Short mmCIF file of N, CA and C in Angstrom, two decimals:
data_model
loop_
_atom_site.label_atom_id
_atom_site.label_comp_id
_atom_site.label_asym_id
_atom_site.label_seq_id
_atom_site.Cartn_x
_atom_site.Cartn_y
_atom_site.Cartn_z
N UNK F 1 0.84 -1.18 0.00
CA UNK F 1 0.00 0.00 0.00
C UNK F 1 0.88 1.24 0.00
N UNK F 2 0.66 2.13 -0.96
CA UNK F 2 1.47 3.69 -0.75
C UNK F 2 1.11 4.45 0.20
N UNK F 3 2.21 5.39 0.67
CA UNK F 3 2.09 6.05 1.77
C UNK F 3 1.97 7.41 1.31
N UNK F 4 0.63 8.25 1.29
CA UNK F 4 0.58 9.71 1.12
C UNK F 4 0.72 10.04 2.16
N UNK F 5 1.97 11.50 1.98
CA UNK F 5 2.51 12.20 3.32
C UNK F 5 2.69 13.73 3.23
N UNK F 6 2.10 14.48 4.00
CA UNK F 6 2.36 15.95 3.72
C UNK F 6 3.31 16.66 4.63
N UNK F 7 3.97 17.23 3.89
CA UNK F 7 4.91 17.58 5.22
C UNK F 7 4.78 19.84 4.32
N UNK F 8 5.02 20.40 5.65
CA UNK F 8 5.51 21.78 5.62
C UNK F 8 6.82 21.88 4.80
N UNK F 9 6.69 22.98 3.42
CA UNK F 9 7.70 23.30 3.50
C UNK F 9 9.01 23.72 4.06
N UNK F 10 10.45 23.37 4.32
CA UNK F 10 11.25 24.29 4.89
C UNK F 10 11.88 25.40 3.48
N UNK F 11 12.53 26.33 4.46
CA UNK F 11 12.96 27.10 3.59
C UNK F 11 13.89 26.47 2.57
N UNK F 12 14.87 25.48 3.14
CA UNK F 12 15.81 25.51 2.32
C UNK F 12 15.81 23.82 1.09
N UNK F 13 14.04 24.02 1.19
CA UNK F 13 13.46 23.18 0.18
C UNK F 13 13.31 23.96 -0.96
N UNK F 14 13.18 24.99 -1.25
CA UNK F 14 12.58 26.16 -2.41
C UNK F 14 12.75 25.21 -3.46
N UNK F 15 14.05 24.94 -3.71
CA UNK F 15 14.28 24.02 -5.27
C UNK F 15 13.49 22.96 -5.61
N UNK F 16 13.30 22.12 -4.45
CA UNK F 16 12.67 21.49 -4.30
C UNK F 16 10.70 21.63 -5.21
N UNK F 17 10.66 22.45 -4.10
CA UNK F 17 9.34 23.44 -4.69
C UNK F 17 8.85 23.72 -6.14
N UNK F 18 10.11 24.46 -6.34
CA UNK F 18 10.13 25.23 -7.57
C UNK F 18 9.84 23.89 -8.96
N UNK F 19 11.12 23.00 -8.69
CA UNK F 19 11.61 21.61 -9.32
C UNK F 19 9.57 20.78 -9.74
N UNK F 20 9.01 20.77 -8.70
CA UNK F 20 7.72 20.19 -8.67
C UNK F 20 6.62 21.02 -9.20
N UNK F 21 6.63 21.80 -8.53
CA UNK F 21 5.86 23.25 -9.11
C UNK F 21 6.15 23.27 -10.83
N UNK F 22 7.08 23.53 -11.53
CA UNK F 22 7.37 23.45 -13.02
C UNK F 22 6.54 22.29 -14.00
N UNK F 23 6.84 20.99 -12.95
CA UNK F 23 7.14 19.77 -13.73
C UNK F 23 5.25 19.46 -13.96
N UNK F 24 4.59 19.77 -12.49
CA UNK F 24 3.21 19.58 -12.50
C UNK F 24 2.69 20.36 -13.63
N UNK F 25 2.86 22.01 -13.60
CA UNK F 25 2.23 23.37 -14.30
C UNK F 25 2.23 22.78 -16.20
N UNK F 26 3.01 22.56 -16.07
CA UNK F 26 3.66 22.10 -17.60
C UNK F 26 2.76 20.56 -17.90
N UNK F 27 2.67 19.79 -16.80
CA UNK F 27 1.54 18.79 -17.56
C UNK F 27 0.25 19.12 -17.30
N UNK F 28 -0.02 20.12 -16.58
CA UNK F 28 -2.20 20.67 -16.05
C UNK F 28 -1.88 21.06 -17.48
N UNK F 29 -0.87 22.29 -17.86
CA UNK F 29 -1.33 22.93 -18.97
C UNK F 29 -0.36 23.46 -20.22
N UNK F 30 0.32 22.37 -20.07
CA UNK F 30 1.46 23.00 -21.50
C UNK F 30 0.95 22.42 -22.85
N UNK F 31 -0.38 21.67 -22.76
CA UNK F 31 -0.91 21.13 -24.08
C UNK F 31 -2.20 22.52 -24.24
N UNK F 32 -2.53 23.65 -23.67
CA UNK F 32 -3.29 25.13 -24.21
C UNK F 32 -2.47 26.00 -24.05
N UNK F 33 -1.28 26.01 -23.74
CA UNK F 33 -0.56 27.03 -23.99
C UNK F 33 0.43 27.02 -25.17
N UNK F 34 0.87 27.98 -25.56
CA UNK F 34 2.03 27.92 -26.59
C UNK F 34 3.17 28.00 -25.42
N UNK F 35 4.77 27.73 -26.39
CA UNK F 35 5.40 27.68 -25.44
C UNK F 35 6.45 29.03 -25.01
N UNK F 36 5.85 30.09 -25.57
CA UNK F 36 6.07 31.61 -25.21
C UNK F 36 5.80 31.64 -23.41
N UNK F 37 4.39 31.56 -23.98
CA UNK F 37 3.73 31.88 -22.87
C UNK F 37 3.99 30.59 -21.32
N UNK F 38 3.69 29.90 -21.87
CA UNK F 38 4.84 28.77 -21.02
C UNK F 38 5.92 29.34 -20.42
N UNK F 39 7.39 29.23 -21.24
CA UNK F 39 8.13 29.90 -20.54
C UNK F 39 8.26 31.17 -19.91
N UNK F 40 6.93 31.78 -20.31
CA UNK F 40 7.18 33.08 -19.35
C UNK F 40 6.90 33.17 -18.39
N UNK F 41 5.69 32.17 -17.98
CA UNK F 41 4.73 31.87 -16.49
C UNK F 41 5.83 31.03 -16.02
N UNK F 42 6.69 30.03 -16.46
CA UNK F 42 7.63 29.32 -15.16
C UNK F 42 8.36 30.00 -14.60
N UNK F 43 9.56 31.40 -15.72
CA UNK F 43 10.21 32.07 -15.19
C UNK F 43 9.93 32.82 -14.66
N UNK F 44 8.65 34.06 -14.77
CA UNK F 44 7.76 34.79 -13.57
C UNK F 44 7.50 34.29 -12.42
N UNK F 45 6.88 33.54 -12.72
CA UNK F 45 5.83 32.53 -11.84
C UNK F 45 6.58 31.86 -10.55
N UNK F 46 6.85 30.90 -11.50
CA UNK F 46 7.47 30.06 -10.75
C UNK F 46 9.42 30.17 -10.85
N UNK F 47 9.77 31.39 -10.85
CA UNK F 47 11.40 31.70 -10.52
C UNK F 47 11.60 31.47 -9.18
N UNK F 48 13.12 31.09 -9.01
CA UNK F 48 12.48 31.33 -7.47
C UNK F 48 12.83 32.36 -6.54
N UNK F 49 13.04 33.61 -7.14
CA UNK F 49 12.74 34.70 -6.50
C UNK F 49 11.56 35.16 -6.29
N UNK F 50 10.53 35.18 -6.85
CA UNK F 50 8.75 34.60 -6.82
C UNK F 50 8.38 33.42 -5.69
N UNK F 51 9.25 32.59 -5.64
CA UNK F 51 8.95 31.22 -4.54
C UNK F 51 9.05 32.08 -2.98
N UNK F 52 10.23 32.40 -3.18
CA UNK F 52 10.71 33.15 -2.16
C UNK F 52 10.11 33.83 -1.41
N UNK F 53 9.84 34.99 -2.78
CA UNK F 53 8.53 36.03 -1.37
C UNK F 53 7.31 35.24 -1.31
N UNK F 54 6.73 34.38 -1.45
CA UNK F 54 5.73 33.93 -1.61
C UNK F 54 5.60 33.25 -0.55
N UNK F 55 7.00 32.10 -0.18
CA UNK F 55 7.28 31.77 1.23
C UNK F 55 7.50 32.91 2.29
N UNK F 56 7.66 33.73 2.00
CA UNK F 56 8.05 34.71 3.05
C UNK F 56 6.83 35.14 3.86
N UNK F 57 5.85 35.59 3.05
CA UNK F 57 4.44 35.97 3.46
C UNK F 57 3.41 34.94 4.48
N UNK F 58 3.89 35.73 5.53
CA UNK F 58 3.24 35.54 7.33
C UNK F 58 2.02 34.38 7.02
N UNK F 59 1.12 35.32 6.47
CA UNK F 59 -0.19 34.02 6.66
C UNK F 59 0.00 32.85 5.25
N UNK F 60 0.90 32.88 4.33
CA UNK F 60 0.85 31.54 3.46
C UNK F 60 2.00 30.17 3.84
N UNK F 61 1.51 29.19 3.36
CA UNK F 61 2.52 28.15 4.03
C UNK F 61 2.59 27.10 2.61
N UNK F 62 3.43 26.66 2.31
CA UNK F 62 3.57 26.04 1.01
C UNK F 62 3.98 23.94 2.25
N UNK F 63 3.12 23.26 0.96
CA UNK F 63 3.38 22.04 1.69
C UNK F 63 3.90 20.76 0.62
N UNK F 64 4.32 19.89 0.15
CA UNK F 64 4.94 19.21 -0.34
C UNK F 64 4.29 17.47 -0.06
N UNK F 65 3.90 17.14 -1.22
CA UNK F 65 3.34 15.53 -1.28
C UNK F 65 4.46 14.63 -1.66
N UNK F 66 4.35 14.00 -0.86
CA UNK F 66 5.07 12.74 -0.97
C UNK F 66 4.44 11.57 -1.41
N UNK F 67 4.88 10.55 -1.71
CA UNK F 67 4.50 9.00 -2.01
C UNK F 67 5.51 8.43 -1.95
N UNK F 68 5.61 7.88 -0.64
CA UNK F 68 6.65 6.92 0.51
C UNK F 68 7.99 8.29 0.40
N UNK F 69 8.95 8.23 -0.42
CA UNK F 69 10.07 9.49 -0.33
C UNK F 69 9.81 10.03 -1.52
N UNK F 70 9.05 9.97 -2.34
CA UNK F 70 9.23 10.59 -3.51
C UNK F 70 8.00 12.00 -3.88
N UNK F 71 8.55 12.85 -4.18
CA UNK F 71 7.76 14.08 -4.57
C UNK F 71 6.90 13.95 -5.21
N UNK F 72 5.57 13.75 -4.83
CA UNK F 72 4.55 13.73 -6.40
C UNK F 72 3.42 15.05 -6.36
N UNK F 73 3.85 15.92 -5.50
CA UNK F 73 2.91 17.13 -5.61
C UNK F 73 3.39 18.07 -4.52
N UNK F 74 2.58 19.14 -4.61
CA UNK F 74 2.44 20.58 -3.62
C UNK F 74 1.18 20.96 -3.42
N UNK F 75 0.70 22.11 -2.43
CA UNK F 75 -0.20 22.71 -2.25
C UNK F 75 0.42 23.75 -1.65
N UNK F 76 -0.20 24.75 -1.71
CA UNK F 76 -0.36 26.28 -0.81
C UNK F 76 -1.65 26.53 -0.52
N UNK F 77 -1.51 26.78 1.24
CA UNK F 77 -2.35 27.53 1.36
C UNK F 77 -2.32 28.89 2.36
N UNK F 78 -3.54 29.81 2.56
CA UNK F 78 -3.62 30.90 2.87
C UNK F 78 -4.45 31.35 4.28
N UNK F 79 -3.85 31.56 5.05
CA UNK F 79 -4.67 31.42 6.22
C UNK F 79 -4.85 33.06 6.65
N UNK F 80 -5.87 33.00 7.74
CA UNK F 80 -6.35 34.25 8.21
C UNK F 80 -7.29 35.40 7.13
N UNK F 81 -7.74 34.44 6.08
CA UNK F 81 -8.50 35.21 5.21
C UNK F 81 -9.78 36.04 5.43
N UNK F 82 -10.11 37.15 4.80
CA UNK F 82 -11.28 37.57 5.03
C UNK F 82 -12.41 37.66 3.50
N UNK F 83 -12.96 36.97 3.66
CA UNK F 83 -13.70 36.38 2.17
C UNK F 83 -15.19 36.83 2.88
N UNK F 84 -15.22 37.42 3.57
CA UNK F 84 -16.81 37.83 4.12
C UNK F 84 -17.04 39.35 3.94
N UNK F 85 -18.28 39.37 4.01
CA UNK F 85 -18.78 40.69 3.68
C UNK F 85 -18.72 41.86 5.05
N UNK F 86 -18.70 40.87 6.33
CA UNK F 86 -18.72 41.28 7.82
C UNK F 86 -16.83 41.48 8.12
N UNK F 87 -16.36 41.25 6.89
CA UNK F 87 -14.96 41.23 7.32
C UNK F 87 -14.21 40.69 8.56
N UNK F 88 -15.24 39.19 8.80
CA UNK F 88 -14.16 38.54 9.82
C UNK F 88 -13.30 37.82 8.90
N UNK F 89 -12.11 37.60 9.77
CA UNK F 89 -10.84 36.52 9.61
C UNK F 89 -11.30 35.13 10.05
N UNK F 90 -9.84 34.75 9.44
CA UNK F 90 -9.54 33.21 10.18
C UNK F 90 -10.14 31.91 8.98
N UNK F 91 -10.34 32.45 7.68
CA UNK F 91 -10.59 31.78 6.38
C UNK F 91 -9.22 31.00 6.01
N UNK F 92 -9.21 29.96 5.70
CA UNK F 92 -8.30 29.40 4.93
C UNK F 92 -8.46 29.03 3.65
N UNK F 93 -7.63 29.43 2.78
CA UNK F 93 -7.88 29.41 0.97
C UNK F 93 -6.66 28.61 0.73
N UNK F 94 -6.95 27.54 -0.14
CA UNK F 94 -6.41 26.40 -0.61
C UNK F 94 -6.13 27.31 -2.08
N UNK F 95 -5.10 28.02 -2.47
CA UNK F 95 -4.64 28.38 -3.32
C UNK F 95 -4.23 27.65 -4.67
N UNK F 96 -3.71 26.59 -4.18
CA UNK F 96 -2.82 25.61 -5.25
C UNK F 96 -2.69 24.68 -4.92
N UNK F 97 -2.97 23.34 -5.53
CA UNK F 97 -2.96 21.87 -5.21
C UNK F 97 -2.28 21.09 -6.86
N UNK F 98 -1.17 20.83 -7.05
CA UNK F 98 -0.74 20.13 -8.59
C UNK F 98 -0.22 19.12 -7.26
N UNK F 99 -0.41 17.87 -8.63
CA UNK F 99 -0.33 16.41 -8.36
C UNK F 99 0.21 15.85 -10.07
N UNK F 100 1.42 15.20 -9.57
CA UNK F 100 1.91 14.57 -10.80
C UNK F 100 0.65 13.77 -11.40
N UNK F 101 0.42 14.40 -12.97
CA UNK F 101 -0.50 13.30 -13.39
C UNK F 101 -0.69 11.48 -12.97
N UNK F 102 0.30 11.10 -12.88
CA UNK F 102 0.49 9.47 -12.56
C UNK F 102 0.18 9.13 -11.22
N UNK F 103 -0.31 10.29 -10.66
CA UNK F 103 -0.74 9.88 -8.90
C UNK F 103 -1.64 10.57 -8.78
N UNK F 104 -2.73 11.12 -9.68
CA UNK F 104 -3.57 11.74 -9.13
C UNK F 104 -5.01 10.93 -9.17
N UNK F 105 -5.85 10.91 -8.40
CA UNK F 105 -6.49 9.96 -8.06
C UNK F 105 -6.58 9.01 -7.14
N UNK F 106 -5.22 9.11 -5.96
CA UNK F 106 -4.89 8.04 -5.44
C UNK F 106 -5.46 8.66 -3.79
#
C-alpha cells in the first residue's frame, strides 16, 4: 500500500518546490498554452525569487506531497483570510494543489 505524506515546506526546500511546481504546471497545462507563454509563467511565476517572497508571506505556508520518499505534488495555502462581507478573519484558501498526473487519483 502507498504512503501519502504531507509535510511543511522548509525554507531551504525552495528548489525542491520550484523543481515540482514546473514539472506539475507544464503537464495541467502546457498542451493550451504555446510555449512563449509557457516559458514566461515558469520564469515569472514560478522563478524562485517569486517562490521566495511567496514563502516569506506571514499568513501563506507552502506544503509538499510525498508518495513513501518521492515528490509527487504541492499545495499552498492561505490562512487568516477575510472572504466575508462582515470582514471577519480566520478563512483558509487552498490556493494551489498540482499532483503529478500518474498519482492523481490516489
Amino acid at each position: 500500500m502507498e504512503k501519502i505524506t504531507i509535510k511543511e515546506l522548509e525554507r531551504n526546500e525552495i528548489e525542491l518546490l520550484q523543481n515540482i511546481a514546473r514539472i506539475t504546471f507544464v503537464e495541467s497545462f502546457g498542451n493550451q498554452n504555446t510555449d512563449a507563454d509557457m516559458y514566461h509563467y515558469l520564469n515569472q511565476n514560478l522563478s524562485l525569487e517569486t517562490l521566495n517572497s511567496e514563502f516569506e508571506k506571514e499568513n501563506s505556508k507552502f506544503y509538499i506531497v510525498y508518495n513513501q520518499s518521492v515528490i509527487i505534488g504541492y499545495l499552498k495555502l492561505n490562512f487568516d483570510i477575510d472572504f466575508s462581507h462582515e470582514h471577519q478573519k480566520g478563512f483558509i484558501e487552498l490556493e494551489r494543489i498540482y499532483l503529478l498526473q500518474s498519482h492523481q487519483g490516489q
